[in-house]
Amino acid sequence: MQSARNRATVDTVALRDYLHDGRNLWEQRCSIISILMKEPAFNTPGKEFKSRSERFKDGLAKTKRLYELVDEHGWTTMHVTFAVSAMGETLPINLHNVAFEPVLLSQASKELLEQYSDLIIQRGILGCYLQTELGHGTNVAALETTATYIPETREFDIHSPTLTSSKWWVGALGKTATHGVVQAKLILPDGTDVGPHLFFVQLRSLENHRLLPGVITGDIGPKAFGGYACVDNGFARFDHVRIPRWHMLSKFAQVTDDGKYVKPPHAKVSYGGMLYIRAGMVTNAGWSTAKAITIAIRYASVRRQGSKGPDGLELPVISYPSVHVRLLPILARAYVFIELGRATTRAFMEMSERLARGDASLLAELHAMTSGLKVLCSTTSVQDLESARRSMGGHGYSAFSGIAKLYADLVPSVTYVLNLNLPSLNEPHPSCSSYEGENYVLDQQVVRAALRTFTTLISCAKTQSQDKLNELADSLPPSSIYLKRLLPGPDKRPSEPPVLSEASWADPGVLISLLEWRAALLVHEVAQTTDALEATIYQRVSKAVTEAFVAGRVGEMLVLLNEREIGPKDKEVVKRVYILYLLTTIESSLTDFLSFGLLRLPLRDPSSSGSLSRDPTRGLRLAIARLCEDLLPEAIGLTDAFGFTDWELDRYSVSRFIMLMLMAMLSALGVYDGQVYKTLWERAQTEPLNQTEVPDGYEEYIGPMLRRGQRLARGAKL
Amino acid sequence: MQSARNRATVDTVALRDYLHDGRNLWEQRCSIISILMKEPAFNTPGKEFKSRSERFKDGLAKTKRLYELVDEHGWTTMHVTFAVSAMGETLPINLHNVAFEPVLLSQASKELLEQYSDLIIQRGILGCYLQTELGHGTNVAALETTATYIPETREFDIHSPTLTSSKWWVGALGKTATHGVVQAKLILPDGTDVGPHLFFVQLRSLENHRLLPGVITGDIGPKAFGGYACVDNGFARFDHVRIPRWHMLSKFAQVTDDGKYVKPPHAKVSYGGMLYIRAGMVTNAGWSTAKAITIAIRYASVRRQGSKGPDGLELPVISYPSVHVRLLPILARAYVFIELGRATTRAFMEMSERLARGDASLLAELHAMTSGLKVLCSTTSVQDLESARRSMGGHGYSAFSGIAKLYADLVPSVTYVLNLNLPSLNEPHPSCSSYEGENYVLDQQVVRAALRTFTTLISCAKTQSQDKLNELADSLPPSSIYLKRLLPGPDKRPSEPPVLSEASWADPGVLISLLEWRAALLVHEVAQTTDALEATIYQRVSKAVTEAFVAGRVGEMLVLLNEREIGPKDKEVVKRVYILYLLTTIESSLTDFLSFGLLRLPLRDPSSSGSLSRDPTRGLRLAIARLCEDLLPEAIGLTDAFGFTDWELDRYSVSRFIMLMLMAMLSALGVYDGQVYKTLWERAQTEPLNQTEVPDGYEEYIGPMLRRGQRLARGAKL
């Protein structure tokens, strides 16, 4: 490992500061972690062996201690975020922090805030966000829970009329939350249903945590792969629960005392929360990928197998092309997603500021952008985690390898939708529609937005002057810039895709242009299709559009990189990492590039003339292989730059596992053998099954089974 | 559900008999299951909540009861196989059955069999197979464990010289097995290392199950995603353990009393076992996929969401193209893999019979064939399980959806290799080599075999007469038949890929030809590449070659189908299922087909002339969309034909979950509501966290946390 580390030339400190957005933030993060490391609540061993009930309780212990630490050290919200992310465990309190609190603070009336905002901010009450129902996903228009206004008592009657209206999947609802924001159809006294609105409902007594009358909740049971073990995703039914009128979140829409509905000033003002969560998902995808690839690259640098190298030892597996050509692109995606998450959060902040001033102009753009990013980042990072785990071969299937737990916690990001249900964006295309509950819904919305912009642009190209068209083209938001490729240039000549040479593969400008062309041509293809659509087209188009958008952002990252305090050699390495991202993005959708003739190469291999034609994708693939080989010596340095402490990785028992592997290798050379053996022995002893030499079940099952067989074998011999 | 079932026209009974290889086998299977269903040991509730230690013990209880049932009912080995597969749980005894027993029975000496065969067959001893080591995968040449012959005592000394030589991952070793077959380097008295051989070693006392002196074993801990929970994968170190000379598995190679090594008659005779396991993996992939797709299709037929249909209810989600275009191809793969597994097992049987007569002529073919199939089937089925789970949207993330457990148990099939280490097949290509530990190793071997046949064929084409060439072409084994495409036809004119029309997509002959052409052109591409290879080429070629082979088998299945007792309409449906398999196989590798110009269409959309070109993949994609729509009414019938009992699916709590969803839908119509509510309530109550209204941890953590926040909120107000 040390020799792999020495081979890297990059300045890991400078890169670390770059990835963490500056030295100051990095140091604050370190100070938080150094405190957590010493806390018993954050150092509970044997997580892999615990039941879910035990894990849930451990999570509560962490949460309690976390807020004690806030008091002791005066931590800010940002510090809490650092701490939560470093402990690597999803806790029920996260739902309070990312959904309940922001929704309430941004949408509650003055009176409600007057009474509750301090309790919410200080977590004197714990909240959850009740949207999904047993029979209904994020298509909030179909929700069945009702909130009927009773003018006589100035109350809402919250009710679950059917089993399918049971709230389901709600994080922290099962056992933890005292209050919740309930999404329910608002029914006026005259019976009019004015659609889903949000209501603040107390669920449990603050005296003894028992359920309030009419509220039935519980935990919905364990999750796939053992994911989200600490979170009490719950169900709830409401049996005519009454809440005061002012408990409706009525900053925008409201109901008057006598039951008149007052419309919100703008239909879209209440959708900021979901966008905030989506923006966070990009960042989370980046750092989850970073953690998994740190584990996988370290393991692959230490694990030796197969042919002998010049040092007489078997080669580290990372030196095999089949291994590093999988791992380095994952590393590149982690680098891109971390920066992308930062850019998306910035865009969200700007939109929020405008929205607060009643300006919703950026909402549609941010909606389309984050829909696509949510799909792309969740799908890609989940897949990358599993690829990283599998690259570790047999040992990757051990729970101690750590990546499986990351996967179990990240994989629901693919199937929860965070849909906004903006009706104008949601009409399904007749032959190609999807249902909510997965990423496919969001794909639709990306395509719809793209088609709208495309249509505007084309009709403008037909009817308006070139100047007008140029103006329109220049005003395209970042998510639509790729469509410019279809327009004639300022010189009125039609644009054309780049002609490729070997040098193209090292030129980010060409790669970005290719990705934009592919998106533009696919949108054009859908737009001109008036008959049947093939069933996967929305997925393809959405991916293409989003990848074109991200390519544009990578272009920006390359510009911004020049302004950062990093040495020129390091900039060159990061630049190559970004180029690897672009190359492998193209590789993963070669079908599109070939279909639209975007890989036309001027050069032909002379040896193949007359013979069967050579593979046109070879140039790109070779460029990837070479770039990976090129970056290989920097692999450990580039992962070190993520800055994960041993403590963070230890939480997954990983660095210890890697340490063991490393020492095991050394032990083959006769070094440190005694100590390795002792450490490994200790680790194995923690497995509960190893607490006895003869397992529980021997007397009852194994023994009788063996004696039966021995009896039969004797009989068979007679 | 009933209405979806009524819509199907297929005769599910006839198809069920087809999938189960005849009515007789189906009925035997049913009789086994009807017995298991009534057994308490096979009906333990709450699996999702149990710790691994409890799951392990439950597994032992099942195993003991299973063999009692064997005695009570006189079950054959086949019946036991039915029972093990129906209970849907991987048990330690499986390792005895699929590895320990066949290896010993086929490779042990007469003396060893004389003493142990009955004990092994009756399970009076329980065995495991110790190959993998902590530092070494299936590259057995690198194993470090030694077996040194001591002529003085006529014993072998089994020893683990290093930590990395610790046997690791061995199923049933940790706590269950009494004996094992140990793979170790055989060291002769003069110090010569003659490479890995197999040795029969007792691990635990048959009196009290305690470890024998010099043997150190234990469980290696939990697996990723909670998979293989009942199996005690273990580690072992041997400290100079002595075994008698005749405990070496010496049917082929042996050591004489005075320490001379006697070579085996044929180096390859001992590799049958791994091929047997690989053949079984194809079948297992088929039935696992069948189970997952039964769950997913039933759920998608019952779950309603989105737009309203003609009946005024929301549409069942399966009616959305984005859903059924994912699910039906998975169904098709289950159909193909089940038949393919049967064909592979037949091929294995034939090879074994020949091998028993000393004829190893089929070994290389079966090795290449099963290497490719192992990679293809494991990769595909694992991916299909996860796609099926995700198609269930949010509810798919519940452990109760059942597919996650299937995935956790199937996913290691991707990373264990079952490599044979035939040295002649293993030399890595310098720029493109892989390491053992994953499917990539097997890809290499497939490519190597393909290149060898290609080279023979091409040199023959250059130097031999057309008759000679025809003869050679006709003698090609099934795994290489695709290479014929590169040869001139009997009329000496060069063959050409088919020209496609819309009708091509319904013609299995054309589709098979396309898949064979693609494999042939890719092998040709690699063969003519003398400089750098791109890093993923082995994967691409291996996939292409294996898919061409499977396409050929699908062609055979279509022929055999005609001889089966199924009505003509049903045959037509199954034929379309097979065509869907071929179409989606092409779709998944469109890049290859486009790269080698195999999708050239004669027709051009006239509307696009002069404009930007249309997508050449559109025809294929539309054909898939249409075929899926076509098969949609049969979906429930085709999954019913797999014949899973409610009991089998109930083991994953799935049918109960689906039942709840179904009844929940009905309940929205006001039917059965009381009962649903009661059932759901009972189900939720089994969650341990729901055993108390106020959770364990409230007094200790939640309460203090809330009081802290309330205190701070009060303070903030002052």
PDB file of N, CA and C in Angstrom, chain B residues 148-157 187-191 242-245 255-260:
ATOM      1  N   THR B 148       2.293 -33.073   2.641  1.00  0.00           N
ATOM      2  CA  THR B 148       3.632 -33.638   2.456  1.00  0.00           C
ATOM      3  C   THR B 148       3.619 -35.124   2.813  1.00  0.00           C
ATOM      4  N   TYR B 149       4.099 -35.936   1.902  1.00  0.00           N
ATOM      5  CA  TYR B 149       4.052 -37.373   2.170  1.00  0.00           C
ATOM      6  C   TYR B 149       5.218 -37.778   3.080  1.00  0.00           C
ATOM      7  N   ILE B 150       4.886 -38.561   4.109  1.00  0.00           N
ATOM      8  CA  ILE B 150       5.886 -39.055   5.057  1.00  0.00           C
ATOM      9  C   ILE B 150       5.971 -40.564   4.873  1.00  0.00           C
ATOM     10  N   PRO B 151       6.974 -41.066   4.134  1.00  0.00           N
ATOM     11  CA  PRO B 151       7.002 -42.503   3.825  1.00  0.00           C
ATOM     12  C   PRO B 151       7.116 -43.362   5.084  1.00  0.00           C
ATOM     13  N   GLU B 152       7.785 -42.843   6.108  1.00  0.00           N
ATOM     14  CA  GLU B 152       8.005 -43.635   7.338  1.00  0.00           C
ATOM     15  C   GLU B 152       6.672 -44.118   7.919  1.00  0.00           C
ATOM     16  N   THR B 153       5.704 -43.230   7.963  1.00  0.00           N
ATOM     17  CA  THR B 153       4.424 -43.594   8.589  1.00  0.00           C
ATOM     18  C   THR B 153       3.323 -43.809   7.552  1.00  0.00           C
ATOM     19  N   ARG B 154       3.688 -43.675   6.273  1.00  0.00           N
ATOM     20  CA  ARG B 154       2.699 -43.743   5.191  1.00  0.00           C
ATOM     21  C   ARG B 154       1.526 -42.791   5.454  1.00  0.00           C
ATOM     22  N   GLU B 155       1.900 -41.569   5.748  1.00  0.00           N
ATOM     23  CA  GLU B 155       0.900 -40.550   6.028  1.00  0.00           C
ATOM     24  C   GLU B 155       1.181 -39.275   5.223  1.00  0.00           C
ATOM     25  N   PHE B 156       0.122 -38.486   5.079  1.00  0.00           N
ATOM     26  CA  PHE B 156       0.316 -37.122   4.580  1.00  0.00           C
ATOM     27  C   PHE B 156       0.229 -36.171   5.762  1.00  0.00           C
ATOM     28  N   ASP B 157       1.032 -35.141   5.688  1.00  0.00           N
ATOM     29  CA  ASP B 157       1.025 -34.093   6.715  1.00  0.00           C
ATOM     30  C   ASP B 157       0.355 -32.865   6.081  1.00  0.00           C
ATOM     31  N   ILE B 187       3.413 -32.580  -1.798  1.00  0.00           N
ATOM     32  CA  ILE B 187       4.882 -32.498  -1.735  1.00  0.00           C
ATOM     33  C   ILE B 187       5.425 -33.911  -1.518  1.00  0.00           C
ATOM     34  N   LEU B 188       6.298 -34.336  -2.424  1.00  0.00           N
ATOM     35  CA  LEU B 188       6.885 -35.680  -2.306  1.00  0.00           C
ATOM     36  C   LEU B 188       8.040 -35.647  -1.293  1.00  0.00           C
ATOM     37  N   PRO B 189       8.465 -36.815  -0.837  1.00  0.00           N
ATOM     38  CA  PRO B 189       9.526 -36.852   0.176  1.00  0.00           C
ATOM     39  C   PRO B 189      10.803 -36.129  -0.259  1.00  0.00           C
ATOM     40  N   ASP B 190      11.057 -36.112  -1.558  1.00  0.00           N
ATOM     41  CA  ASP B 190      12.273 -35.407  -2.003  1.00  0.00           C
ATOM     42  C   ASP B 190      12.032 -33.905  -2.153  1.00  0.00           C
ATOM     43  N   GLY B 191      10.876 -33.444  -1.718  1.00  0.00           N
ATOM     44  CA  GLY B 191      10.614 -32.005  -1.768  1.00  0.00           C
ATOM     45  C   GLY B 191       9.928 -31.540  -3.039  1.00  0.00           C
ATOM     46  N   ARG B 242      -2.088 -35.140  10.440  1.00  0.00           N
ATOM     47  CA  ARG B 242      -1.674 -36.348   9.722  1.00  0.00           C
ATOM     48  C   ARG B 242      -2.883 -37.159   9.254  1.00  0.00           C
ATOM     49  N   ILE B 243      -2.850 -37.608   8.000  1.00  0.00           N
ATOM     50  CA  ILE B 243      -3.904 -38.508   7.509  1.00  0.00           C
ATOM     51  C   ILE B 243      -3.225 -39.698   6.819  1.00  0.00           C
ATOM     52  N   PRO B 244      -3.859 -40.877   6.819  1.00  0.00           N
ATOM     53  CA  PRO B 244      -3.228 -42.039   6.183  1.00  0.00           C
ATOM     54  C   PRO B 244      -3.120 -41.851   4.661  1.00  0.00           C
ATOM     55  N   ARG B 245      -2.178 -42.557   4.070  1.00  0.00           N
ATOM     56  CA  ARG B 245      -1.906 -42.437   2.639  1.00  0.00           C
ATOM     57  C   ARG B 245      -3.164 -42.632   1.803  1.00  0.00           C
ATOM     58  N   VAL B 255       0.180 -41.718  -4.820  1.00  0.00           N
ATOM     59  CA  VAL B 255       1.547 -41.767  -4.309  1.00  0.00           C
ATOM     60  C   VAL B 255       1.739 -43.187  -3.784  1.00  0.00           C
ATOM     61  N   THR B 256       2.856 -43.804  -4.171  1.00  0.00           N
ATOM     62  CA  THR B 256       3.111 -45.174  -3.699  1.00  0.00           C
ATOM     63  C   THR B 256       3.565 -45.142  -2.246  1.00  0.00           C
ATOM     64  N   ASP B 257       3.552 -46.306  -1.620  1.00  0.00           N
ATOM     65  CA  ASP B 257       3.973 -46.408  -0.225  1.00  0.00           C
ATOM     66  C   ASP B 257       5.312 -45.723   0.038  1.00  0.00           C
ATOM     67  N   ASP B 258       6.222 -45.883  -0.913  1.00  0.00           N
ATOM     68  CA  ASP B 258       7.555 -45.312  -0.680  1.00  0.00           C
ATOM     69  C   ASP B 258       7.688 -43.901  -1.256  1.00  0.00           C
ATOM     70  N   GLY B 259       6.561 -43.305  -1.659  1.00  0.00           N
ATOM     71  CA  GLY B 259       6.621 -41.892  -1.992  1.00  0.00           C
ATOM     72  C   GLY B 259       6.873 -41.578  -3.450  1.00  0.00           C
ATOM     73  N   LYS B 260       6.602 -42.523  -4.332  1.00  0.00           N
ATOM     74  CA  LYS B 260       6.700 -42.203  -5.767  1.00  0.00           C
ATOM     75  C   LYS B 260       5.342 -41.696  -6.239  1.00  0.00           C
TER      76      LYS B 260
END
